[in-house]
GROMACS .gro file of C-alpha atoms in nm:
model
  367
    1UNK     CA    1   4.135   5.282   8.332
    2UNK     CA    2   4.526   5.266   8.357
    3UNK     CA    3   4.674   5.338   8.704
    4UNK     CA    4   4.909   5.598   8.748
    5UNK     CA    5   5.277   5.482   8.763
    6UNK     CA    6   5.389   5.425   9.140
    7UNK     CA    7   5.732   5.580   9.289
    8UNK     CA    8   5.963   5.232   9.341
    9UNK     CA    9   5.851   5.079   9.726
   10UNK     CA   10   6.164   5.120   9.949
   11UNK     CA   11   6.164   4.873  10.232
   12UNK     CA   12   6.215   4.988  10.573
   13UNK     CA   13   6.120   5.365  10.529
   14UNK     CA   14   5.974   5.542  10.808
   15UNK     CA   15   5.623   5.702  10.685
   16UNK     CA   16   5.564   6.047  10.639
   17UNK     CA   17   5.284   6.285  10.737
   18UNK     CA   18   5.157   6.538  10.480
   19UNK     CA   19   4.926   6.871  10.564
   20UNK     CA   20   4.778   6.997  10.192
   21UNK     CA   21   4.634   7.339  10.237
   22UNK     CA   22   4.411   7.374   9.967
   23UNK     CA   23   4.325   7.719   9.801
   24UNK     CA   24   4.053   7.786   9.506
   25UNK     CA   25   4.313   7.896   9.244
   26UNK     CA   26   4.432   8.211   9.047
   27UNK     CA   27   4.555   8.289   8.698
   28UNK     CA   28   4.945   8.267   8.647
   29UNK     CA   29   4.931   8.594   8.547
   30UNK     CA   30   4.710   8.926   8.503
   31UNK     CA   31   4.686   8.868   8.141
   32UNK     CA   32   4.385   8.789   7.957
   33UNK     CA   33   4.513   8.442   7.806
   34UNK     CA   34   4.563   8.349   8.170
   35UNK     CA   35   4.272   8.453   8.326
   36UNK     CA   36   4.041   8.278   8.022
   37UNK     CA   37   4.272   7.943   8.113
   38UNK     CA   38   4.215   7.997   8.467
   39UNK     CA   39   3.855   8.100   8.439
   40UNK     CA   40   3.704   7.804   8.177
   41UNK     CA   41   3.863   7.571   8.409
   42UNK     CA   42   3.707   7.716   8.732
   43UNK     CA   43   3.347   7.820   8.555
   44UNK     CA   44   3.359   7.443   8.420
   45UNK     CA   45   3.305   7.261   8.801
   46UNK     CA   46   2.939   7.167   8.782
   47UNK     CA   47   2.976   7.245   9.152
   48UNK     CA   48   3.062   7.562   9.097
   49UNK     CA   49   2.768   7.601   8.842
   50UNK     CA   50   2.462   7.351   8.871
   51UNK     CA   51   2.315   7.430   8.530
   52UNK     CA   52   2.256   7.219   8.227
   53UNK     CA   53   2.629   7.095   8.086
   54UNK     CA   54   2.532   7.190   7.753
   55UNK     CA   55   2.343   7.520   7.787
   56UNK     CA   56   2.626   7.615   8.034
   57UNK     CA   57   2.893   7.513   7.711
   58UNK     CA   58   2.775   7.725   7.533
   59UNK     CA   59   2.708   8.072   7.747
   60UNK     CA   60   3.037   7.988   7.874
   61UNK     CA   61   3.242   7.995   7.580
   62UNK     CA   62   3.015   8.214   7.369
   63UNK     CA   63   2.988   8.509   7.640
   64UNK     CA   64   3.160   8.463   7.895
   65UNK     CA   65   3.489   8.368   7.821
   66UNK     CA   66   3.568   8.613   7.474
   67UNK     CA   67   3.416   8.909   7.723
   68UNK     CA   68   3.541   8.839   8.118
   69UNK     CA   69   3.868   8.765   8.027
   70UNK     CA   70   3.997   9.120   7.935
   71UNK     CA   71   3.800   9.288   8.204
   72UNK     CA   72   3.926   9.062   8.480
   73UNK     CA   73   4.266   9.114   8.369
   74UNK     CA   74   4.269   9.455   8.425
   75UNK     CA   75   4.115   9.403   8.795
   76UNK     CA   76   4.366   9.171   8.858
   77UNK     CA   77   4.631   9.403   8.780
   78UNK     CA   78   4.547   9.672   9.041
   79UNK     CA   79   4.640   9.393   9.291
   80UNK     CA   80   4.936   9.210   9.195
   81UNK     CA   81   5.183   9.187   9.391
   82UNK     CA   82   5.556   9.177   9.336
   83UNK     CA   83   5.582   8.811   9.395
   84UNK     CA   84   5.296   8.721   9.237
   85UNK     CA   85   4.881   8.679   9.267
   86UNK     CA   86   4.844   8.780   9.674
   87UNK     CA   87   4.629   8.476   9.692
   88UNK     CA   88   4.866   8.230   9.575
   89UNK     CA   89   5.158   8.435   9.782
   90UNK     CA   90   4.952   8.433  10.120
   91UNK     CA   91   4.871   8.076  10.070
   92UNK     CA   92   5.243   7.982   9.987
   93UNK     CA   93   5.371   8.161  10.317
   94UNK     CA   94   5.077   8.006  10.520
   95UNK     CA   95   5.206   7.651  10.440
   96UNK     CA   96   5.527   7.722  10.513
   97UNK     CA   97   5.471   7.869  10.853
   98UNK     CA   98   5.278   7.649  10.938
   99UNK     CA   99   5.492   7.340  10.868
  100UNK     CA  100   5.765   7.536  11.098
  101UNK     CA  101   5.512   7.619  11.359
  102UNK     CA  102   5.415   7.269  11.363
  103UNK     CA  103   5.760   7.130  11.389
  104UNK     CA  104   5.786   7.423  11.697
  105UNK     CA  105   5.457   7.267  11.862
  106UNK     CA  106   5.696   6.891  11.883
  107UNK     CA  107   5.526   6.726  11.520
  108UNK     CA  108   5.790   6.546  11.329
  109UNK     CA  109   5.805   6.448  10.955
  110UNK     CA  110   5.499   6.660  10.858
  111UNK     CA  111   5.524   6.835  10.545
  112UNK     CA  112   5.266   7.124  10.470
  113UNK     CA  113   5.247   7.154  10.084
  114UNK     CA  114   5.003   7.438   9.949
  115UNK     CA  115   4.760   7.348   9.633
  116UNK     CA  116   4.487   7.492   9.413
  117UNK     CA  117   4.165   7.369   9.279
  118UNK     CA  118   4.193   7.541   8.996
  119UNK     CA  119   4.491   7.629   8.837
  120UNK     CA  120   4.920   7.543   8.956
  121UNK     CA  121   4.996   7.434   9.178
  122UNK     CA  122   4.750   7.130   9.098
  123UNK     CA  123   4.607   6.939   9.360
  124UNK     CA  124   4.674   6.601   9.198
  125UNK     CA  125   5.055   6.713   9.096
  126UNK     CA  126   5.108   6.804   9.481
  127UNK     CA  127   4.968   6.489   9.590
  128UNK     CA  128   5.203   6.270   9.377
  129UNK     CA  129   5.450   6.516   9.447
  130UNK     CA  130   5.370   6.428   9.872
  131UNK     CA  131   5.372   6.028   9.752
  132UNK     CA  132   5.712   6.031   9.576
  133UNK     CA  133   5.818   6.180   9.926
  134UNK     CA  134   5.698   5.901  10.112
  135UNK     CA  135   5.398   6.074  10.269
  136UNK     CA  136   5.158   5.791  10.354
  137UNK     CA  137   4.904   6.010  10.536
  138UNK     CA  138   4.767   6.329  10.450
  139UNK     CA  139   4.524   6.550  10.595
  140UNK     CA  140   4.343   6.785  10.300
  141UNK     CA  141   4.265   7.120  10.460
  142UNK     CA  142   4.059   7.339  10.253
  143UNK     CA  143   4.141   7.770  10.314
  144UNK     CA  144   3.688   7.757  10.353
  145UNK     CA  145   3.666   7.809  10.741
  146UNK     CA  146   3.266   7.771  10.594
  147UNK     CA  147   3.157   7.440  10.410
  148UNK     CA  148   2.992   7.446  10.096
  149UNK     CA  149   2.897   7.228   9.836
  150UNK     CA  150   3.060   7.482   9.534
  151UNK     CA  151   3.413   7.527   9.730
  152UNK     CA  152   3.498   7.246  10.011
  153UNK     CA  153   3.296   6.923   9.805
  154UNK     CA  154   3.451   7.065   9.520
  155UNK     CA  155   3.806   7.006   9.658
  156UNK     CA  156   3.658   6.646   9.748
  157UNK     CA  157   3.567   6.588   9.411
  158UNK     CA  158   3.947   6.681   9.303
  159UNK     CA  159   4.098   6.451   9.554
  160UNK     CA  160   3.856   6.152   9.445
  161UNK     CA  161   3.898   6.138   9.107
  162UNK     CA  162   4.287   6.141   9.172
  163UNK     CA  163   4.299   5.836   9.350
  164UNK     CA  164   4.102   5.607   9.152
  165UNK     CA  165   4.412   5.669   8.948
  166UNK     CA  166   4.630   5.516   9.260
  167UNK     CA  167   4.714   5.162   9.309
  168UNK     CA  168   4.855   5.264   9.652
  169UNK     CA  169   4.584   5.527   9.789
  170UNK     CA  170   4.735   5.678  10.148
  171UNK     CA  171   4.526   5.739  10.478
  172UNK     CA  172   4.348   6.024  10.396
  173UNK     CA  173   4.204   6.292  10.668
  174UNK     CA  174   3.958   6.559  10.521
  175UNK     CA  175   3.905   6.857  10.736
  176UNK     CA  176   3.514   6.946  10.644
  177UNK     CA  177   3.537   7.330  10.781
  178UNK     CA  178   3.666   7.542  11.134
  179UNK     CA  179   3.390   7.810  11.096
  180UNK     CA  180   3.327   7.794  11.468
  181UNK     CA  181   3.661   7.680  11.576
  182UNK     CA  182   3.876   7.904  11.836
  183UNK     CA  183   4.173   7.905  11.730
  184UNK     CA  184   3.976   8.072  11.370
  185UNK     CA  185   3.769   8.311  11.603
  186UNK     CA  186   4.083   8.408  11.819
  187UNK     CA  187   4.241   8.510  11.512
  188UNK     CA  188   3.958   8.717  11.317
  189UNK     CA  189   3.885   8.884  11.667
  190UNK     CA  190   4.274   9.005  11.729
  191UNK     CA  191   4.317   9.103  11.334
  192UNK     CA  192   4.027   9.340  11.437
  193UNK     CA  193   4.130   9.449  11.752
  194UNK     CA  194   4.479   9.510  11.638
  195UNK     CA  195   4.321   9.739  11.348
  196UNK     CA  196   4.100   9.925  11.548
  197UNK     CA  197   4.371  10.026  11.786
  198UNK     CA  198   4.611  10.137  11.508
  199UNK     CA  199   4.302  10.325  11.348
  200UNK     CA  200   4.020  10.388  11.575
  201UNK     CA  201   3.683  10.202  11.551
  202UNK     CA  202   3.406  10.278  11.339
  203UNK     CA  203   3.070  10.321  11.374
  204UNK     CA  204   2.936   9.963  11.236
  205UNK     CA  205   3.121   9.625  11.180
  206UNK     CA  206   3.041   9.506  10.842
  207UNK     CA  207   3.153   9.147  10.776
  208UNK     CA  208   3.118   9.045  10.377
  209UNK     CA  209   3.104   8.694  10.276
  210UNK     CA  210   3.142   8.532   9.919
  211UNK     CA  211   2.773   8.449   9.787
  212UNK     CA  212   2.648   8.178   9.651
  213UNK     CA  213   2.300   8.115   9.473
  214UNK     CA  214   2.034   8.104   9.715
  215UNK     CA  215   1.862   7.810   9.569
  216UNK     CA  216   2.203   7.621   9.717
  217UNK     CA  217   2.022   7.703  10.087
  218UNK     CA  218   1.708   7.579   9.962
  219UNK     CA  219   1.863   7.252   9.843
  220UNK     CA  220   2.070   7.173  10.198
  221UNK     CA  221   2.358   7.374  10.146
  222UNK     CA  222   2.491   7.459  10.502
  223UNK     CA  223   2.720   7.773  10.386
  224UNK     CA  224   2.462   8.057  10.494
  225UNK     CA  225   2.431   7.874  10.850
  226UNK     CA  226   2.794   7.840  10.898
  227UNK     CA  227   2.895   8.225  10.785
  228UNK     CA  228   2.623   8.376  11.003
  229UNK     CA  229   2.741   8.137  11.287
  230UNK     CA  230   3.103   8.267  11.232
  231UNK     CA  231   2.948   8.614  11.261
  232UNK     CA  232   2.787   8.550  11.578
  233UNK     CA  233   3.060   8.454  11.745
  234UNK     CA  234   3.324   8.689  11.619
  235UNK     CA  235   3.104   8.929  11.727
  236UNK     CA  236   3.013   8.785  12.084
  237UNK     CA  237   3.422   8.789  12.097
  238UNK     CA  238   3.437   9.127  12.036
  239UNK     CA  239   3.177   9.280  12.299
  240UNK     CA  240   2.932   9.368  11.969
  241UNK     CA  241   2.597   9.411  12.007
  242UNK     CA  242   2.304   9.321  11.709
  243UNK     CA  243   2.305   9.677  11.606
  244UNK     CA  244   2.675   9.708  11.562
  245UNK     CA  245   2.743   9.448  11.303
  246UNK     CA  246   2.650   9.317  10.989
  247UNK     CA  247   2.642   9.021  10.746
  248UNK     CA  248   2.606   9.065  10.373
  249UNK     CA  249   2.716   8.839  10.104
  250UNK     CA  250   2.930   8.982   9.780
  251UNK     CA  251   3.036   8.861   9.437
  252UNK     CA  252   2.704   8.818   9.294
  253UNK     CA  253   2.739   8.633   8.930
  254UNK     CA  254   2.405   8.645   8.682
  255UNK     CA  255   2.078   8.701   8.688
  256UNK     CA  256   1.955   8.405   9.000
  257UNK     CA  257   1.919   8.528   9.331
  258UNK     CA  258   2.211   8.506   9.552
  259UNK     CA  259   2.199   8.462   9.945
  260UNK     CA  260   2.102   8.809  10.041
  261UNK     CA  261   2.163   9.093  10.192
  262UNK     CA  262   2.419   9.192   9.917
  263UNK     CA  263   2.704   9.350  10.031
  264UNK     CA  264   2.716   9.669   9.777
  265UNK     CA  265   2.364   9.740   9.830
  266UNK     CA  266   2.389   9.732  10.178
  267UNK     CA  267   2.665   9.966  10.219
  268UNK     CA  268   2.543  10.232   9.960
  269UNK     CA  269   2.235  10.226  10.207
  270UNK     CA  270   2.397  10.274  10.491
  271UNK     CA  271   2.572  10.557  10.353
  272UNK     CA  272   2.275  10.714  10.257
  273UNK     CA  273   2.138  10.664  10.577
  274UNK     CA  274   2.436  10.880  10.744
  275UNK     CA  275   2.651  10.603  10.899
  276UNK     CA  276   2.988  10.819  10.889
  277UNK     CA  277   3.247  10.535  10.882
  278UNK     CA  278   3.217  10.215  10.804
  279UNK     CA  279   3.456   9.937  10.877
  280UNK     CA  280   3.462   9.605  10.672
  281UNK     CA  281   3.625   9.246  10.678
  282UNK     CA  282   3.598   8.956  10.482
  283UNK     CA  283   3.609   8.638  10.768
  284UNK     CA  284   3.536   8.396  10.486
  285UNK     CA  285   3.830   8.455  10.307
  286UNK     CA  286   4.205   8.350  10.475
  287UNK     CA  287   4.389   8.512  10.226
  288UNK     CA  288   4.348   8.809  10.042
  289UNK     CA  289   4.273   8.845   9.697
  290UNK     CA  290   4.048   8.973   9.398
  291UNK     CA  291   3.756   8.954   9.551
  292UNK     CA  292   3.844   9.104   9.868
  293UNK     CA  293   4.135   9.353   9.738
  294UNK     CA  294   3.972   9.486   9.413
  295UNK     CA  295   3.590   9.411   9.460
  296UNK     CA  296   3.600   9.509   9.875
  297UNK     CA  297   3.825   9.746   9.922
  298UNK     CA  298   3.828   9.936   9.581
  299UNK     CA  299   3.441   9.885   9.400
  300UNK     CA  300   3.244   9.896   9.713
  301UNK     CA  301   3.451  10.135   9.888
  302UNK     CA  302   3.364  10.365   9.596
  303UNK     CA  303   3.012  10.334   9.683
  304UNK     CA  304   3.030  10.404  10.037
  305UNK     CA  305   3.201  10.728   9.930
  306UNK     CA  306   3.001  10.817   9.628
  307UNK     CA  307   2.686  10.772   9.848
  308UNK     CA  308   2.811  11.014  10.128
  309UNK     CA  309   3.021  10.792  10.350
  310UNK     CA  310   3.289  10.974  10.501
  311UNK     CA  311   3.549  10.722  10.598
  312UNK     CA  312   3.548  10.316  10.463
  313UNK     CA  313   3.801  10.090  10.607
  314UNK     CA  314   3.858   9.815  10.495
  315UNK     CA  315   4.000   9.521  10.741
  316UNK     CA  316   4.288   9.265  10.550
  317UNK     CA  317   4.229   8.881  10.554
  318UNK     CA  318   4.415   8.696  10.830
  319UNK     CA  319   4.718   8.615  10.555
  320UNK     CA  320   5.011   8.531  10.732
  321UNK     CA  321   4.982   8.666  11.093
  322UNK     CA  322   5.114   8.485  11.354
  323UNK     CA  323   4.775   8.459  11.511
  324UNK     CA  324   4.620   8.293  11.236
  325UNK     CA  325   4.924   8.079  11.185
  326UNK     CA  326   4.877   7.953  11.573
  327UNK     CA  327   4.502   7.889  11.515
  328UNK     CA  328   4.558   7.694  11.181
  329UNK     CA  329   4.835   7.495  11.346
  330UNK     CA  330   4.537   7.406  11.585
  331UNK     CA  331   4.297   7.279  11.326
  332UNK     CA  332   4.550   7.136  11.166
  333UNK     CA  333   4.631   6.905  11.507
  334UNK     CA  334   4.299   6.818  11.568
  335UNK     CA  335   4.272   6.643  11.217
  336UNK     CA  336   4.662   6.484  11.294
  337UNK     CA  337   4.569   6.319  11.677
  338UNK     CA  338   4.650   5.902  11.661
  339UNK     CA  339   4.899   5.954  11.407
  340UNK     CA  340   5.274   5.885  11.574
  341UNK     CA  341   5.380   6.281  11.443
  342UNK     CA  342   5.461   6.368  11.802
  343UNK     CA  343   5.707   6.109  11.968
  344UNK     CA  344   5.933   6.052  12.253
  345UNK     CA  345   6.367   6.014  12.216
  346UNK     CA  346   6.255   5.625  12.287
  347UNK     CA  347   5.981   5.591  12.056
  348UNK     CA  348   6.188   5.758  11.789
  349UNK     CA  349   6.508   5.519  11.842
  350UNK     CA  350   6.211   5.205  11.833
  351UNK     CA  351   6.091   5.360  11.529
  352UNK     CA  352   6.412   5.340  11.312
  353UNK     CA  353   6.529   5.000  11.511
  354UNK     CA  354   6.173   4.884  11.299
  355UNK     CA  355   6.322   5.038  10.976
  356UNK     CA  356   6.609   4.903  10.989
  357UNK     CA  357   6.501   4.552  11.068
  358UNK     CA  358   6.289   4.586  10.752
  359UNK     CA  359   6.536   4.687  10.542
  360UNK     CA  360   6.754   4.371  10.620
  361UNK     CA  361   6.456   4.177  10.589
  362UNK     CA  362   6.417   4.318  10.251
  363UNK     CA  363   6.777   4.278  10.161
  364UNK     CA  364   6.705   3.896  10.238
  365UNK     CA  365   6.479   3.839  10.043
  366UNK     CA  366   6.631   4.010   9.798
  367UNK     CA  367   6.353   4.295   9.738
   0.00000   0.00000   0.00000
């Protein structure tokens, strides 16, 4: 297998640090040709669906696809924004906040690029971007606050198979998850403290978390631990007792089960069994988008209502607040400690006394 061509080596460069904050993906556009792209090559991770490669081939292309596309289209148009998917736009303005808040916190030559798993920007065309930059070690950071097998391995799988393509692979840092971290917590707690002053406070907590098949659990999947663990202490940070919050799990996809309770169910109960208002947040997701915008906070808000529910709010993603921008600077430090990103006036002017030295060296030799 041919390498991939490296950028030319310059002698005497000072090495860069790189921070790639890495998303699951998004079509280009709310169009059905984009969303089929965007879809086959998402539905086509065998992490993302452990069934037979050649039974999958076929229900993929010969149902899925021709059918989903349309109908996923038209969801994604109800929450486009202006500048694009609100996924991809959250995720863009999260890198680049973080690369200033970083700089702010004393970190020097630290870029923060943004990347998808599926679909542009493509992980391996941001990490050759980051290498033709001179970034020589790079910390991956996944947007899953919760490990799992179909999202965060996935991501590993991506990186991988990139660099057995690389003659010169750099240090590499992978961030596994921050379900239980503070700076995470801090952040979920204030986005729901700052809501329920600005709007009052319902009467349960509901906190909705992507599914995934159950049989994932059964296998040693530690997603259902880590979500419920995330729960547990959001809600010990907010003074909420058992009976005041929930976890359910959304986005349920065929006919398997799924890690239960499911969200839509849930809440058409609780409806039904006179709970007024309702308030709901999606922890497991950083940024908002289809799932949380369309499926949350339009589908399952209709069957709160539709079920007798009075009043459903629904609580936004973390996105770009400056509280979640703080906590991911902190995750984001813990992964960076040992590598010279914070230095002293002295250890800067040794730094580029090295370069230079290696430059003439170079030049001597004539390299």
């Amino acid at each position: 297998m041919p390498f991939r061509k490296e950028p030319s080596h310059q002698h005497g460069t000072i090495a860069k640090h790189a921070i790639v904050l890495v998303n699951l993906g998004t079509p280009d556009a709310p169009t059905r040709k984009a969303v089929r792209r965007y879809l086959k090559q998402f539905l086509s991770d065998p992490r993302v669906v452990e069934i037979p490669r050649a039974v999958w081939k076929l229900i993929l292309h010969l149902a899925i696809l021709p059918f989903r596309s349309g109908a996923s289209a038209k969801k994604y148009e109800t929450i486009w924004m202006r500048e694009g998917s609100p996924l991809k736009v959250y995720t863009e303005r999260q890198a680049a906040l973080l690369q200033k808040m970083l700089a702010t916190r004393g970190h020097q030559d630290v870029e923060v690029a943004m990347a998808m798993r599926y679909g542009s920007p493509a992980l391996p065309d941001v990490l050759d971007d980051l290498k033709a930059r001179g970034c020589e070690r790079i910390v991956v950071l996944p947007a899953y606050p919760q490990y799992s097998g179909t999202t965060t391995a996935s991501v590993w799988d991506a990186v991988f198979d990139h660099y057995k393509q690389v003659r010169n692979v750099p240090e590499l840092r992978l961030v596994r998850n921050y379900h239980d971290h503070e700076g995470y917590i801090e952040a979920l707690a204030k986005s729901v403290e700052a809501y329920w002053e600005a709007h009052g406070r319902g009467e349960k907590l509901l906190m909705s978390f992507h599914g995934v098949p159950k049989r994932t659990l059964q296998l040693g999947d530690p997603y259902h631990c880590e979500c419920h663990k995330t729960a547990r202490l959001l809600a010990a940070r907010l003074g909420l007792g058992p009976d005041q919050y929930l976890v359910t799990f959304q986005s349920r996809f065929g006919r398997a089960e799924w890690l239960q309770p499911y969200t839509a169910p849930t809440v058409q109960q609780l409806a039904r069994d006179g709970v007024r208002r309702l308030d709901v947040m999606c922890p497991g997701f950083t940024s908002d988008c289809l799932e949380t915008l369309e499926e949350i906070n339009m589908e399952v808000r209709h069957d709160f209502e539709s079920n007798g529910g009075q009043e459903y709010h629904y609580i936004p993603c973390l996105n770009d607040s400056a509280d979640w921008i703080t906590g991911l600077a902190e995750v984001a430090e813990q992964h960076l400690i040992g590598w010279p990103t914070i230095l002293t006036p002295a250890q800067q002017a040794s730094q580029k006394r090295d370069a230079q030295i290696g430059r003439e060296y170079a030049h001597t030799l004539g390299a």
